[in-house]
Coordinates of C-alpha atoms in Angstrom, one line a residue:
Chain A
M276 CA 1.3 9.4 33.8
H277 CA 3.2 6.5 32.2
S278 CA 6.9 6.4 31.6
P279 CA 8.1 5.8 28.0
T280 CA 9.2 2.3 29.2
Q281 CA 5.7 1.6 30.5
L282 CA 4.2 2.8 27.2
Q283 CA 6.6 0.6 25.3
E284 CA 5.3 -2.4 27.4
I285 CA 1.7 -1.5 26.5
I286 CA 2.7 -1.6 22.8
E287 CA 4.7 -4.8 23.2
N288 CA 1.7 -6.4 24.9
A289 CA -0.8 -5.2 22.3
I290 CA 1.1 -6.3 19.2
P291 CA 0.8 -10.1 19.7
K292 CA -2.9 -9.5 20.4
I293 CA -3.6 -8.1 17.0
V294 CA -5.8 -10.6 15.2
Y295 CA -5.0 -11.2 11.5
P296 CA -7.0 -13.7 9.4
A297 CA -5.6 -17.2 9.4
H298 CA -5.7 -17.6 5.6
P299 CA -3.9 -17.2 3.3
A300 CA -1.1 -18.0 5.9
D301 CA 1.7 -16.7 3.7
L302 CA 0.0 -13.4 3.4
Y303 CA -0.3 -12.8 7.2
E304 CA 2.6 -14.7 8.6
P305 CA 5.1 -12.1 7.4
I306 CA 3.1 -9.4 9.2
R307 CA 3.3 -11.3 12.5
Y308 CA 7.0 -11.9 11.8
I309 CA 8.1 -8.3 11.1
M310 CA 5.9 -6.9 13.8
S311 CA 7.5 -9.3 16.3
L312 CA 11.1 -8.3 15.5
G313 CA 10.9 -5.6 18.1
G314 CA 12.8 -2.4 18.0
K315 CA 12.2 0.5 20.4
R316 CA 8.6 1.1 19.3
I317 CA 9.5 4.8 19.5
R318 CA 6.7 5.9 17.1
P319 CA 3.7 4.2 18.8
V320 CA 5.2 5.3 22.2
M321 CA 5.2 8.9 20.9
V322 CA 1.5 8.5 19.9
L323 CA 0.6 7.5 23.4
M324 CA 2.9 10.1 25.1
A325 CA 1.2 12.8 23.0
T326 CA -2.3 11.5 23.9
E327 CA -1.4 11.4 27.6
L328 CA -0.6 15.1 27.6
F329 CA -4.3 15.8 27.1
T330 CA -6.2 12.8 28.6
D331 CA -5.6 9.9 31.0
E332 CA -7.5 7.6 28.6
I333 CA -4.6 6.5 26.6
N334 CA -6.5 3.4 25.5
K335 CA -8.3 5.7 23.1
A336 CA -5.0 6.1 21.2
L337 CA -3.9 2.5 21.2
D338 CA -5.4 1.7 17.7
V339 CA -3.7 4.8 16.3
A340 CA -0.4 3.7 17.9
L341 CA -0.8 0.3 16.3
A342 CA -1.6 1.9 13.0
I343 CA 1.6 3.9 13.1
E344 CA 3.7 0.9 14.1
T345 CA 2.1 -1.3 11.4
F346 CA 2.6 1.4 8.8
H347 CA 6.3 1.9 9.9
N348 CA 6.9 -1.9 9.6
F349 CA 5.1 -1.9 6.2
T350 CA 7.7 0.7 5.0
L351 CA 10.5 -1.5 6.3
V352 CA 9.2 -4.5 4.3
H353 CA 8.9 -2.6 1.1
D354 CA 12.2 -0.6 1.6
D355 CA 14.1 -3.8 2.3
I356 CA 12.9 -5.1 -1.1
M357 CA 14.0 -1.9 -2.8
D358 CA 17.4 -1.9 -1.0
N359 CA 17.9 -5.6 -1.5
A360 CA 18.6 -5.9 2.2
P361 CA 19.2 -9.4 3.5
L362 CA 18.8 -8.5 7.2
R363 CA 16.5 -6.4 9.4
R364 CA 17.2 -6.3 13.1
G365 CA 19.6 -9.2 12.7
K366 CA 17.0 -11.4 11.2
Q367 CA 16.1 -12.4 7.6
T368 CA 14.1 -9.7 5.8
V369 CA 10.6 -10.7 4.7
H370 CA 11.5 -10.8 1.0
E371 CA 14.5 -13.1 1.8
K372 CA 12.2 -15.4 3.8
W373 CA 9.1 -15.4 1.6
G374 CA 10.2 -14.0 -1.7
S375 CA 9.8 -10.5 -3.2
N376 CA 6.3 -11.0 -4.6
N377 CA 5.0 -12.2 -1.3
A378 CA 6.7 -9.3 0.5
I379 CA 5.1 -6.8 -1.8
L380 CA 1.7 -8.2 -1.2
S381 CA 2.1 -8.6 2.6
G382 CA 3.3 -5.0 2.7
D383 CA 0.2 -3.9 0.8
V384 CA -2.1 -5.7 3.2
M385 CA -0.2 -4.1 6.1
M386 CA -1.2 -0.7 4.7
V387 CA -4.8 -2.0 4.8
E388 CA -4.3 -3.2 8.4
S389 CA -3.0 0.2 9.4
N390 CA -6.1 1.8 7.9
K391 CA -8.3 -0.7 9.8
H392 CA -6.6 0.2 13.1
L393 CA -7.1 3.9 12.3
S394 CA -10.8 3.5 11.4
K395 CA -11.5 2.4 15.0
V396 CA -10.9 5.9 16.5
D397 CA -13.8 8.0 17.9
V398 CA -15.8 9.1 14.9
N399 CA -15.6 12.7 16.1
V400 CA -11.8 12.7 15.4
L401 CA -11.8 10.3 12.5
K402 CA -11.5 12.9 9.7
P403 CA -8.5 14.8 11.2
V404 CA -6.9 11.5 12.1
L405 CA -7.2 10.3 8.5
D406 CA -6.0 13.5 7.0
T407 CA -3.0 13.5 9.3
F408 CA -2.2 9.9 8.7
N409 CA -2.5 10.2 4.9
A410 CA -0.3 13.3 4.7
T411 CA 2.3 11.4 6.8
A412 CA 2.2 8.3 4.8
Q413 CA 2.5 10.3 1.6
G414 CA 5.5 12.2 2.9
V415 CA 7.2 8.9 3.9
C416 CA 6.7 7.5 0.4
E417 CA 8.1 10.8 -1.1
G418 CA 11.1 10.5 1.2
Q419 CA 11.9 7.0 0.1
Q420 CA 11.6 8.0 -3.5
L421 CA 14.1 10.9 -3.0
D422 CA 16.4 8.6 -1.1
M423 CA 16.5 6.2 -4.1
E424 CA 16.9 9.0 -6.6
F425 CA 19.8 10.5 -4.6
E426 CA 21.7 7.3 -5.1
Q427 CA 21.8 7.9 -8.8
R428 CA 22.6 11.6 -8.6
S429 CA 25.9 13.4 -8.1
D430 CA 24.5 16.9 -7.6
V431 CA 22.4 16.5 -4.4
S432 CA 22.4 19.8 -2.4
I433 CA 22.4 19.9 1.4
A434 CA 19.0 21.5 1.4
E435 CA 17.7 18.6 -0.7
Y436 CA 19.2 16.1 1.7
I437 CA 17.6 17.8 4.7
E438 CA 14.3 17.7 2.9
M439 CA 14.7 14.0 2.1
I440 CA 15.4 13.0 5.7
R441 CA 12.6 15.3 6.8
L442 CA 10.2 13.3 4.6
K443 CA 11.7 9.8 5.0
T444 CA 12.2 9.9 8.8
A445 CA 11.0 13.0 10.5
V446 CA 7.5 13.3 9.1
L447 CA 6.4 10.0 10.7
L448 CA 7.6 11.1 14.2
G449 CA 5.7 14.4 13.7
G450 CA 2.7 12.5 12.4
A451 CA 2.8 10.1 15.4
M452 CA 2.9 13.1 17.8
K453 CA 0.1 14.9 16.0
L454 CA -2.2 11.9 15.8
G455 CA -1.7 11.2 19.5
A456 CA -2.6 14.8 20.3
I457 CA -5.7 14.8 18.1
V458 CA -7.0 11.6 19.7
G459 CA -6.2 13.0 23.1
G460 CA -8.5 16.0 22.4
A461 CA -5.8 18.6 21.9
S462 CA -6.5 21.9 20.1
M463 CA -5.3 22.0 16.5
A464 CA -2.7 24.6 17.6
D465 CA -1.2 22.2 20.2
A466 CA -1.5 19.3 17.7
E467 CA 0.6 21.3 15.2
L468 CA 3.2 22.2 17.9
L469 CA 3.6 18.5 18.7
Y470 CA 3.9 17.8 15.0
N471 CA 6.7 20.4 14.9
F472 CA 8.3 18.9 18.0
G473 CA 8.3 15.4 16.4
E474 CA 9.4 16.5 13.0
N475 CA 12.3 18.6 14.2
L476 CA 13.4 15.9 16.6
G477 CA 13.3 13.5 13.7
V478 CA 15.6 15.6 11.6
A479 CA 18.0 16.1 14.6
F480 CA 17.9 12.3 15.1
Q481 CA 18.9 11.5 11.5
L482 CA 21.7 14.1 11.6
Q483 CA 23.0 12.5 14.7
D484 CA 22.8 9.1 13.0
D485 CA 25.1 10.6 10.2
I486 CA 27.6 11.8 12.8
L487 CA 27.5 8.5 14.8
D488 CA 28.2 6.5 11.7
V489 CA 31.6 8.1 11.6
Y490 CA 32.3 9.2 15.2
G491 CA 30.1 6.8 17.2
N492 CA 31.3 4.3 19.8
P493 CA 31.5 1.0 17.9
E494 CA 30.3 -0.9 20.9
K495 CA 27.2 1.2 21.4
F496 CA 26.2 2.3 17.9
G497 CA 23.9 -0.4 16.5
K498 CA 25.4 -0.4 13.0
Q499 CA 28.9 -0.8 11.6
V500 CA 30.9 2.4 12.1
G501 CA 31.9 3.8 8.7
G502 CA 29.1 2.0 7.0
D503 CA 27.8 5.2 5.3
I504 CA 31.4 6.0 4.1
M505 CA 31.9 2.6 2.6
A506 CA 28.5 2.8 0.8
N507 CA 29.2 6.3 -0.6
K508 CA 26.1 7.4 1.2
K509 CA 25.3 11.0 0.6
T510 CA 25.0 12.0 4.2
F511 CA 25.2 15.6 5.6
L512 CA 28.9 15.0 6.3
H513 CA 29.6 13.7 2.8
L514 CA 27.6 16.5 1.1
T515 CA 29.1 19.3 3.3
T516 CA 32.7 18.0 2.6
L517 CA 31.9 17.9 -1.2
A518 CA 30.8 21.5 -0.9
L519 CA 33.9 22.6 1.0
A520 CA 36.8 20.6 -0.3
P521 CA 38.5 21.1 -3.7
L522 CA 37.4 18.4 -6.2
D523 CA 40.7 16.4 -6.2
E524 CA 40.9 16.4 -2.4
A525 CA 37.3 15.1 -2.2
A526 CA 38.1 12.1 -4.4
P527 CA 38.2 9.5 -1.6
L528 CA 34.5 10.3 -0.8
T529 CA 33.3 8.6 -4.0
S530 CA 36.3 6.3 -4.6
T531 CA 35.7 2.7 -5.3
A532 CA 39.4 1.8 -5.7
L533 CA 40.3 2.2 -2.0
A534 CA 40.2 -0.7 0.5
Q535 CA 37.3 -0.3 2.9
A536 CA 39.3 0.5 6.0
E537 CA 41.6 2.8 4.1
K538 CA 38.6 4.6 2.7
V539 CA 37.0 5.1 6.1
S540 CA 40.3 6.4 7.4
Q541 CA 40.9 8.9 4.5
V542 CA 37.3 10.2 4.5
T543 CA 37.4 10.6 8.3
Q544 CA 40.6 12.6 8.0
L545 CA 38.9 14.8 5.4
Y546 CA 35.8 15.2 7.6
N547 CA 38.2 16.3 10.4
K548 CA 40.0 18.7 8.3
Y549 CA 36.9 20.5 7.1
G550 CA 35.2 20.3 10.6
V551 CA 32.1 18.8 9.2
K552 CA 31.3 17.0 12.5
E553 CA 31.0 20.4 14.1
L554 CA 28.9 21.7 11.2
A555 CA 26.6 18.7 11.4
T556 CA 26.3 19.1 15.2
T557 CA 25.4 22.8 14.7
E558 CA 22.8 21.8 12.2
M559 CA 21.4 19.1 14.5
D560 CA 21.3 21.5 17.4
K561 CA 19.3 23.9 15.3
Y562 CA 16.6 21.3 14.8
L563 CA 16.8 20.3 18.5
D564 CA 16.2 23.9 19.4
K565 CA 13.2 24.1 17.2
A566 CA 11.8 20.9 18.8
H567 CA 12.3 22.5 22.2
Q568 CA 10.7 25.7 21.1
A569 CA 7.6 23.8 20.0
L570 CA 7.5 22.0 23.3
N571 CA 7.8 25.3 25.2
A572 CA 5.0 26.9 23.3
L573 CA 2.6 24.0 24.1
A574 CA -0.4 24.8 26.3
V575 CA 0.1 22.0 28.8
A576 CA 1.4 22.1 32.4
E577 CA 5.2 22.3 32.7
E578 CA 5.5 19.1 34.6
K579 CA 3.9 17.2 31.8
K580 CA 6.6 18.4 29.4
T581 CA 9.4 17.1 31.6
Q582 CA 9.0 13.6 30.3
F583 CA 9.3 14.8 26.7
R584 CA 12.5 16.6 27.5
E585 CA 13.8 13.4 29.1
L586 CA 12.8 11.5 26.0
V587 CA 14.8 13.9 23.8
Q588 CA 17.8 13.5 26.0
Q589 CA 17.5 9.7 26.0
I590 CA 17.1 9.6 22.2
M591 CA 19.9 12.1 21.6
E592 CA 22.4 10.7 24.1
R593 CA 22.6 7.3 22.4
D594 CA 26.3 7.2 22.6
R595 CA 28.0 10.4 22.0
Chain B
M18 CA -30.7 9.3 -14.3
H19 CA -27.4 8.9 -16.1
S20 CA -26.6 6.1 -18.5
P21 CA -23.5 4.0 -17.8
T22 CA -21.9 5.8 -20.8
Q23 CA -22.6 9.2 -19.3
L24 CA -21.2 8.0 -15.9
Q25 CA -18.1 6.7 -17.6
E26 CA -17.6 10.2 -19.2
I27 CA -17.9 11.8 -15.7
I28 CA -15.1 9.5 -14.5
E29 CA -13.0 10.1 -17.6
N30 CA -13.3 13.8 -17.2
A31 CA -12.6 13.7 -13.4
I32 CA -9.4 11.5 -13.7
P33 CA -7.2 14.1 -15.4
K34 CA -8.3 16.7 -12.9
I35 CA -7.0 14.8 -9.9
V36 CA -4.1 16.9 -8.6
Y37 CA -1.0 15.0 -7.5
P38 CA 2.1 16.8 -6.1
A39 CA 4.6 17.8 -8.8
H40 CA 7.6 16.3 -6.9
P41 CA 9.1 13.8 -6.8
A42 CA 8.1 13.6 -10.5
D43 CA 9.0 9.9 -10.8
L44 CA 6.7 9.0 -7.9
Y45 CA 3.6 10.6 -9.3
E46 CA 4.1 10.4 -13.1
P47 CA 3.5 6.6 -13.0
I48 CA 0.1 7.3 -11.3
R49 CA -0.9 9.7 -14.1
Y50 CA 0.3 7.2 -16.6
I51 CA -1.6 4.1 -15.4
M52 CA -4.7 6.1 -14.6
S53 CA -4.8 7.5 -18.2
L54 CA -4.5 4.1 -19.9
G55 CA -8.3 3.9 -19.9
G56 CA -10.3 0.7 -19.6
K57 CA -14.0 0.7 -19.2
R58 CA -14.0 2.3 -15.8
I59 CA -16.5 -0.3 -14.8
R60 CA -15.8 -0.1 -11.0
P61 CA -16.2 3.7 -10.5
V62 CA -19.2 3.6 -12.9
M63 CA -20.7 1.0 -10.5
V64 CA -20.1 3.3 -7.6
L65 CA -22.0 6.1 -9.2
M66 CA -24.8 3.8 -10.5
A67 CA -25.4 2.5 -7.0
T68 CA -25.4 6.1 -5.6
E69 CA -27.9 7.2 -8.1
L70 CA -30.4 4.6 -7.0
F71 CA -30.8 6.5 -3.8
T72 CA -30.0 10.2 -4.6
D73 CA -29.6 12.5 -7.6
E74 CA -26.5 14.0 -6.0
I75 CA -24.0 11.7 -7.6
N76 CA -21.2 14.2 -7.0
K77 CA -21.3 13.1 -3.4
A78 CA -19.9 9.8 -4.6
L79 CA -17.3 11.0 -7.1
D80 CA -14.4 10.8 -4.6
V81 CA -15.3 7.3 -3.6
A82 CA -15.5 6.4 -7.3
L83 CA -12.0 7.8 -7.8
A84 CA -10.8 6.0 -4.7
I85 CA -12.0 2.7 -6.2
E86 CA -10.5 3.4 -9.6
T87 CA -7.2 4.5 -8.0
F88 CA -7.1 1.4 -5.8
H89 CA -7.9 -0.9 -8.8
N90 CA -5.0 0.7 -10.8
F91 CA -2.7 0.3 -7.8
T92 CA -3.4 -3.4 -7.8
L93 CA -2.7 -3.5 -11.5
V94 CA 0.7 -1.9 -10.9
H95 CA 1.7 -4.3 -8.2
D96 CA 0.2 -7.4 -9.8
D97 CA 2.1 -6.6 -13.0
I98 CA 5.4 -6.5 -11.1
M99 CA 4.5 -9.9 -9.5
D100 CA 3.4 -11.4 -12.8
N101 CA 6.4 -9.9 -14.6
A102 CA 4.0 -8.6 -17.2
P103 CA 5.5 -6.4 -20.0
L104 CA 2.2 -4.9 -21.2
R105 CA -1.0 -3.5 -19.7
R106 CA -3.7 -2.4 -22.1
G107 CA -1.2 -2.6 -24.9
K108 CA 1.2 -0.2 -23.3
Q109 CA 4.4 -0.7 -21.2
T110 CA 3.7 -1.6 -17.6
V111 CA 4.8 0.8 -15.0
H112 CA 7.6 -1.4 -13.8
E113 CA 8.9 -1.8 -17.3
K114 CA 8.9 1.9 -17.8
W115 CA 10.2 3.1 -14.4
G116 CA 11.7 0.0 -12.8
S117 CA 10.3 -2.3 -10.2
N118 CA 11.4 -0.3 -7.1
N119 CA 9.7 2.8 -8.5
A120 CA 6.6 0.8 -9.4
I121 CA 6.4 -0.6 -5.8
L122 CA 6.6 2.9 -4.4
S123 CA 4.3 4.6 -6.8
G124 CA 1.8 1.8 -6.1
D125 CA 2.2 2.4 -2.4
V126 CA 1.4 6.1 -2.8
M127 CA -1.6 5.2 -4.9
M128 CA -3.0 3.4 -1.9
V129 CA -2.5 6.6 0.1
E130 CA -4.2 8.6 -2.7
S131 CA -7.1 6.2 -2.6
N132 CA -7.5 6.8 1.1
K133 CA -7.2 10.6 0.5
H134 CA -10.1 10.4 -1.9
L135 CA -12.1 8.3 0.5
S136 CA -11.5 10.7 3.4
K137 CA -13.4 13.4 1.6
V138 CA -16.9 11.8 1.9
D139 CA -19.5 13.2 4.2
V140 CA -18.3 12.6 7.7
N141 CA -21.6 10.9 8.6
V142 CA -20.8 8.0 6.3
L143 CA -17.0 8.1 6.7
K144 CA -16.8 5.2 9.1
P145 CA -18.9 2.7 7.1
V146 CA -17.2 3.8 3.9
L147 CA -13.8 3.1 5.5
D148 CA -14.9 -0.3 6.9
T149 CA -16.3 -1.3 3.5
F150 CA -13.2 -0.1 1.6
N151 CA -10.8 -1.7 3.9
A152 CA -12.6 -5.1 3.9
T153 CA -12.6 -4.8 0.1
A154 CA -8.9 -4.0 -0.2
Q155 CA -8.0 -6.8 2.1
G156 CA -10.1 -9.3 0.1
V157 CA -8.4 -8.2 -3.1
C158 CA -4.9 -8.7 -1.6
E159 CA -6.0 -12.2 -0.3
G160 CA -7.2 -13.1 -3.8
Q161 CA -3.9 -12.1 -5.4
Q162 CA -2.1 -14.1 -2.8
L163 CA -4.2 -17.2 -3.5
D164 CA -3.8 -16.7 -7.3
M165 CA 0.0 -16.7 -6.9
E166 CA -0.1 -19.7 -4.6
F167 CA -2.3 -21.7 -7.0
E168 CA 0.4 -21.4 -9.7
Q169 CA 2.7 -23.5 -7.4
R170 CA 0.0 -26.0 -6.4
S171 CA -1.3 -29.1 -8.3
D172 CA -4.2 -29.8 -5.9
V173 CA -6.4 -26.7 -6.3
S174 CA -10.1 -27.6 -5.8
I175 CA -12.9 -26.0 -7.8
A176 CA -14.3 -24.5 -4.6
E177 CA -10.9 -22.9 -3.8
Y178 CA -10.8 -21.5 -7.3
I179 CA -14.2 -19.9 -7.0
E180 CA -13.1 -18.5 -3.6
M181 CA -10.0 -17.1 -5.3
I182 CA -11.8 -15.3 -8.1
R183 CA -14.4 -14.1 -5.6
L184 CA -11.6 -12.4 -3.6
K185 CA -9.4 -11.3 -6.5
T186 CA -12.1 -9.9 -8.8
A187 CA -15.7 -10.0 -7.4
V188 CA -15.2 -8.4 -4.0
L189 CA -14.1 -5.2 -5.6
L190 CA -17.3 -5.0 -7.8
G191 CA -19.3 -5.8 -4.7
G192 CA -17.4 -3.2 -2.7
A193 CA -17.9 -0.6 -5.4
M194 CA -21.6 -1.2 -5.3
K195 CA -21.9 -1.1 -1.6
L196 CA -19.8 2.0 -1.2
G197 CA -21.9 3.8 -3.8
A198 CA -25.0 2.7 -1.9
I199 CA -23.7 3.9 1.4
V200 CA -22.8 7.3 0.1
G201 CA -26.2 7.6 -1.6
G202 CA -27.9 7.1 1.8
A203 CA -29.1 3.5 1.3
S204 CA -30.1 1.4 4.2
M205 CA -27.6 -1.1 5.3
A206 CA -29.9 -3.9 4.0
D207 CA -29.9 -2.4 0.5
A208 CA -26.2 -1.7 0.6
E209 CA -25.6 -5.4 1.4
L210 CA -28.0 -6.4 -1.4
L211 CA -26.0 -4.3 -3.8
Y212 CA -22.8 -5.8 -2.5
N213 CA -24.2 -9.3 -3.2
F214 CA -25.3 -8.1 -6.7
G215 CA -21.8 -6.8 -7.5
E216 CA -20.0 -9.8 -6.0
N217 CA -22.1 -12.4 -7.8
L218 CA -21.8 -10.5 -11.0
G219 CA -18.1 -10.5 -10.5
V220 CA -17.8 -14.2 -10.1
A221 CA -20.1 -14.7 -13.2
F222 CA -17.9 -12.3 -15.1
Q223 CA -14.7 -14.1 -14.3
L224 CA -16.3 -17.5 -15.2
Q225 CA -17.3 -16.0 -18.5
D226 CA -13.8 -14.9 -19.0
D227 CA -12.6 -18.5 -18.5
I228 CA -15.1 -19.7 -21.1
L229 CA -14.3 -16.9 -23.6
D230 CA -10.6 -17.6 -23.3
V231 CA -11.3 -20.9 -25.1
Y232 CA -14.6 -20.3 -27.0
G233 CA -14.6 -16.6 -27.5
N234 CA -14.6 -14.8 -30.9
P235 CA -11.0 -14.0 -31.5
E236 CA -12.0 -10.7 -33.1
K237 CA -14.0 -9.5 -30.1
F238 CA -12.3 -11.1 -27.1
G239 CA -9.6 -8.6 -25.9
K240 CA -7.0 -11.3 -25.2
Q241 CA -5.4 -14.1 -27.2
V242 CA -7.9 -17.0 -27.4
G243 CA -6.3 -20.1 -25.8
G244 CA -4.0 -17.9 -23.6
D245 CA -5.1 -19.6 -20.4
I246 CA -4.5 -23.0 -21.9
M247 CA -1.0 -22.2 -23.1
A248 CA -0.2 -20.8 -19.7
N249 CA -1.5 -23.9 -17.9
K250 CA -3.8 -21.5 -16.0
K251 CA -6.0 -23.3 -13.5
T252 CA -9.3 -22.0 -14.7
F253 CA -12.7 -23.5 -14.0
L254 CA -12.5 -25.4 -17.2
H255 CA -9.1 -26.7 -16.5
L256 CA -9.9 -27.8 -12.9
T257 CA -13.2 -29.4 -13.9
T258 CA -11.6 -31.4 -16.6
L259 CA -8.9 -32.5 -14.2
A260 CA -11.6 -33.7 -11.9
L261 CA -13.5 -35.5 -14.6
A262 CA -10.9 -37.0 -16.9
P263 CA -8.6 -40.0 -16.1
L264 CA -5.1 -38.9 -15.3
D265 CA -3.5 -40.0 -18.6
E266 CA -6.2 -38.4 -20.7
A267 CA -5.8 -35.1 -18.8
A268 CA -2.0 -35.0 -19.6
P269 CA -2.3 -32.3 -22.3
L270 CA -3.7 -29.8 -19.7
T271 CA -0.3 -29.5 -18.0
S272 CA 2.0 -30.6 -20.9
T273 CA 5.0 -28.4 -21.6
A274 CA 6.1 -30.6 -24.5
L275 CA 3.3 -29.8 -27.0
A276 CA 3.5 -26.9 -29.4
Q277 CA 1.2 -24.1 -28.4
A278 CA -1.4 -24.5 -31.2
E279 CA -1.4 -28.3 -30.8
K280 CA -1.9 -27.9 -27.1
V281 CA -4.8 -25.5 -27.5
S282 CA -6.4 -27.9 -30.0
Q283 CA -5.9 -31.0 -27.8
V284 CA -7.1 -29.3 -24.6
T285 CA -10.2 -27.8 -26.4
Q286 CA -11.1 -31.3 -27.6
L287 CA -10.8 -32.5 -24.0
Y288 CA -13.0 -29.7 -22.8
N289 CA -15.5 -30.6 -25.5
K290 CA -15.5 -34.2 -24.6
Y291 CA -16.2 -33.6 -20.9
G292 CA -18.7 -30.8 -21.6
V293 CA -16.9 -28.4 -19.3
K294 CA -18.1 -25.3 -21.3
E295 CA -21.7 -26.3 -20.4
L296 CA -20.7 -26.9 -16.7
A297 CA -19.0 -23.6 -16.6
T298 CA -22.0 -21.9 -18.1
T299 CA -24.3 -23.6 -15.6
E300 CA -22.0 -22.3 -12.8
M301 CA -21.9 -18.8 -14.3
D302 CA -25.7 -18.7 -14.6
K303 CA -25.9 -19.7 -10.9
Y304 CA -24.0 -16.6 -9.9
L305 CA -25.9 -14.5 -12.4
D306 CA -29.1 -15.7 -10.8
K307 CA -27.9 -14.8 -7.4
A308 CA -27.0 -11.3 -8.7
H309 CA -30.5 -10.9 -10.1
Q310 CA -32.1 -12.1 -6.9
A311 CA -30.2 -9.5 -5.0
L312 CA -31.4 -6.9 -7.4
N313 CA -35.0 -8.1 -7.2
A314 CA -34.9 -7.8 -3.4
L315 CA -33.6 -4.2 -3.5
A316 CA -36.1 -1.7 -2.1
V317 CA -36.0 0.8 -5.0
A318 CA -38.4 1.5 -7.8
E319 CA -38.5 -1.1 -10.6
E320 CA -37.7 1.3 -13.3
K321 CA -34.4 2.2 -11.5
K322 CA -33.4 -1.4 -11.7
T323 CA -33.8 -1.6 -15.4
Q324 CA -30.4 0.1 -16.0
F325 CA -28.7 -2.5 -13.8
R326 CA -30.3 -5.3 -15.7
E327 CA -29.1 -3.7 -18.9
L328 CA -25.6 -3.4 -17.5
V329 CA -25.5 -7.1 -16.6
Q330 CA -26.6 -7.9 -20.2
Q331 CA -24.0 -5.5 -21.6
I332 CA -21.2 -7.0 -19.5
M333 CA -22.2 -10.6 -20.0
E334 CA -22.8 -10.4 -23.7
R335 CA -19.3 -9.4 -24.5
D336 CA -19.1 -11.8 -27.4
R337 CA -20.7 -15.1 -26.8

């Protein structure tokens, strides 16, 4: 059995070996660029981990892992256009480097490349693989749409927010797990349990991200602490405070008059007063529990589950 | 056997019955909108025509036909963003109506919807259907990339131009034909012949479009006569004239100083002088011949080919 780190290496080694056509160079160069920017390769690793629960032949799942990583990077390219983001992983975004039109089109062809990877799986699992991938891809698009819409709305409910992060982030982790399971020869029941594991872990992960944005260790958290507050981002903490605090008291949350540091300070005090860190942690633990329940119900040997539990710990202990 | 008109009706009836999720409304409404704008549905009709060469059960191919039409409309949505086009079929483009970000994302989900349609074909043809579709989709993206790049270049060769229109326009007609053939149970040899038929017809069609832009009957041609000339579009006529005329004589081709009507008049005179209409017609006929050769070689009864020959005539006799 491979460790997550070993699986990550397998992915890192496989990515530069993907062959794209040489021409038109400006269509394919952005794909090589974004795919080489790194990241933890968590999604393709999850595919391979799920496969390895059921078979030693993880090579069977490599194409699906690459499909998922390519799809994920495609969403980054298009999301960065929509968000007008200058940087991705500390480097220029594709649309900054090649222009928006080129970025749209390179993204489009990445979707095709994902489907090309997918089509290489054993034909006896091709149909369920496609169905799972398409449902996943559709969910991710819906999540991005909701995220964009929420920026324009002032009445987003906490339930709507959870649904948005489920679609935008968690569905892809669930999908990765389920795809790996299917390719590994899992029963549909086990594949669904792994989907639930991944999806619930994904929601927990995003909620933790909301918490760390405010309460994270600035030296360990990858982003600027307070970034969500400064951007008026409707996180779980933000929406919960809006629901609990009287309207006048909640004013700093959406204020554009306050200096950035002062705003972060006032909003953090408000969060402290209403105990929303604890409420968010309770919500996060609820999803972590669901993830563990799905894992417990899985019909594989206990020792094989250990690695998954360690993965959860690793992911969730980022820097609390 | 159904006539092209009957097949078009089948498509027109099937499109409003496609079920998209209700939410998020702004993600799916643009899909219903663009898919309802009409057009001749030539690509899905070609899918069904190809299928009917080999089986009476054209319903087997309906999902593939809808996949092709959805994909085609997806390319229109994204191309219109890139081209900054205000109108499509006389109506507001999707990005004009919903904004560019929304249009990018609705386009993305249309690609997923295409793949969902595709995944419904008989599992025994699923793999070749996917391979054909993915190769087609990739070619179309490459063609759009080349088309964008050509706008910035002054050294486009005629061979490069033919390759661009092959990718951007013709590959999809070839792909539609081949997909229909595969679903109908054709041999791979016949499927390839139908691909060649569709692709060569596509190149001929685009060359005809270049000719009609200058020499078409203004009352019958769907677009403004002289539109390509006014836009300095590097068509076959434009590039051939550049290759034949001395540099100073060719100046009107790229002039931005001339009034529109004067420019159209001067460039048309130049085209007449160098006989590029005839050269374009000869080139077009070369591709038409290739299309007919592919059709002749096809291992199906002669009477079944008649409809294809009529289709070619219909398409190619738009208004010469």
